[in-house]
Amino acid sequence: MRLGVVAMDHIAIAVRSVSAALPLYRDLLGGSELRTGVNEAQGYRAVRLRYPNGAELELLEPVGAGFLRDFLTKRGEGLHHLTYIVSDLRAAVRAAREAGLRVVDESYENPGWFEAFISPRSAHGTIVQLAQTTLARSEGVRCFTERHGGDR
């Protein structure tokens, strides 16, 4: 049984300060800043970087109370989640549950980006985000802005 993964989208790292993390992830490792945004409602800033082979990394910094501040308090800085694009989110969630995985926080509100998360309890300590999108990768700026707010 498979979840219908069509691509790995990005890796997200929780940091206390994006500005403190950029010298490593942008300057030394060669990531190019694609876009930034702040999601005030959920209390975080996101900065997306792209590397020469097309891989993407997202740095997440808390800007208020919310899940990210809680995550950093409990676990410290480090890997927050892995995001995989699936062809059909509802089918992927159903298959994940049939496989005995704990799926949480399903959201079908944004027509360009459906998402659900496999709990770290079921994913060897890592949050796994499953997403279904109608946007081409080149349209990702719009999706990023809709999800995170954005100034780029």
mmCIF file with all atom_site columns, C-alpha atoms in Angstrom, residues 14-15 17 21 48 53 60 63 73 76-77 88 92 126 138 142 147:
data_model
loop_
_atom_site.group_PDB
_atom_site.id
_atom_site.type_symbol
_atom_site.label_atom_id
_atom_site.label_alt_id
_atom_site.label_comp_id
_atom_site.label_asym_id
_atom_site.label_entity_id
_atom_site.label_seq_id
_atom_site.pdbx_PDB_ins_code
_atom_site.Cartn_x
_atom_site.Cartn_y
_atom_site.Cartn_z
_atom_site.occupancy
_atom_site.B_iso_or_equiv
_atom_site.pdbx_formal_charge
_atom_site.auth_seq_id
_atom_site.auth_comp_id
_atom_site.auth_asym_id
_atom_site.auth_atom_id
_atom_site.pdbx_PDB_model_num
ATOM 1  C CA . ALA A 1 14  ? 12.668 24.982 13.422  1.00 0.00 ? 14  ALA A CA 1
ATOM 2  C CA . VAL A 1 15  ? 15.073 27.701 14.535  1.00 0.00 ? 15  VAL A CA 1
ATOM 3  C CA . SER A 1 17  ? 16.247 32.960 14.846  1.00 0.00 ? 17  SER A CA 1
ATOM 4  C CA . ALA A 1 21  ? 20.504 30.464 10.760  1.00 0.00 ? 21  ALA A CA 1
ATOM 5  C CA . ARG A 1 48  ? 12.311 29.263 1.883   1.00 0.00 ? 48  ARG A CA 1
ATOM 6  C CA . ASN A 1 53  ? 19.895 20.927 -7.511  1.00 0.00 ? 53  ASN A CA 1
ATOM 7  C CA . LEU A 1 60  ? 10.701 28.389 10.620  1.00 0.00 ? 60  LEU A CA 1
ATOM 8  C CA . VAL A 1 63  ? 7.062  35.220 16.189  1.00 0.00 ? 63  VAL A CA 1
ATOM 9  C CA . THR A 1 73  ? 10.529 24.594 23.997  1.00 0.00 ? 73  THR A CA 1
ATOM 10 C CA . GLY A 1 76  ? 14.872 22.501 20.648  1.00 0.00 ? 76  GLY A CA 1
ATOM 11 C CA . GLU A 1 77  ? 16.079 23.554 17.223  1.00 0.00 ? 77  GLU A CA 1
ATOM 12 C CA . ASP A 1 88  ? -4.841 12.581 -3.785  1.00 0.00 ? 88  ASP A CA 1
ATOM 13 C CA . ALA A 1 92  ? -3.301 9.149  1.094   1.00 0.00 ? 92  ALA A CA 1
ATOM 14 C CA . THR A 1 126 ? 9.399  13.308 12.683  1.00 0.00 ? 126 THR A CA 1
ATOM 15 C CA . SER A 1 138 ? 6.726  27.618 -10.368 1.00 0.00 ? 138 SER A CA 1
ATOM 16 C CA . ARG A 1 142 ? 1.359  32.079 -4.453  1.00 0.00 ? 142 ARG A CA 1
ATOM 17 C CA . ARG A 1 147 ? -0.112 29.638 3.731   1.00 0.00 ? 147 ARG A CA 1
#
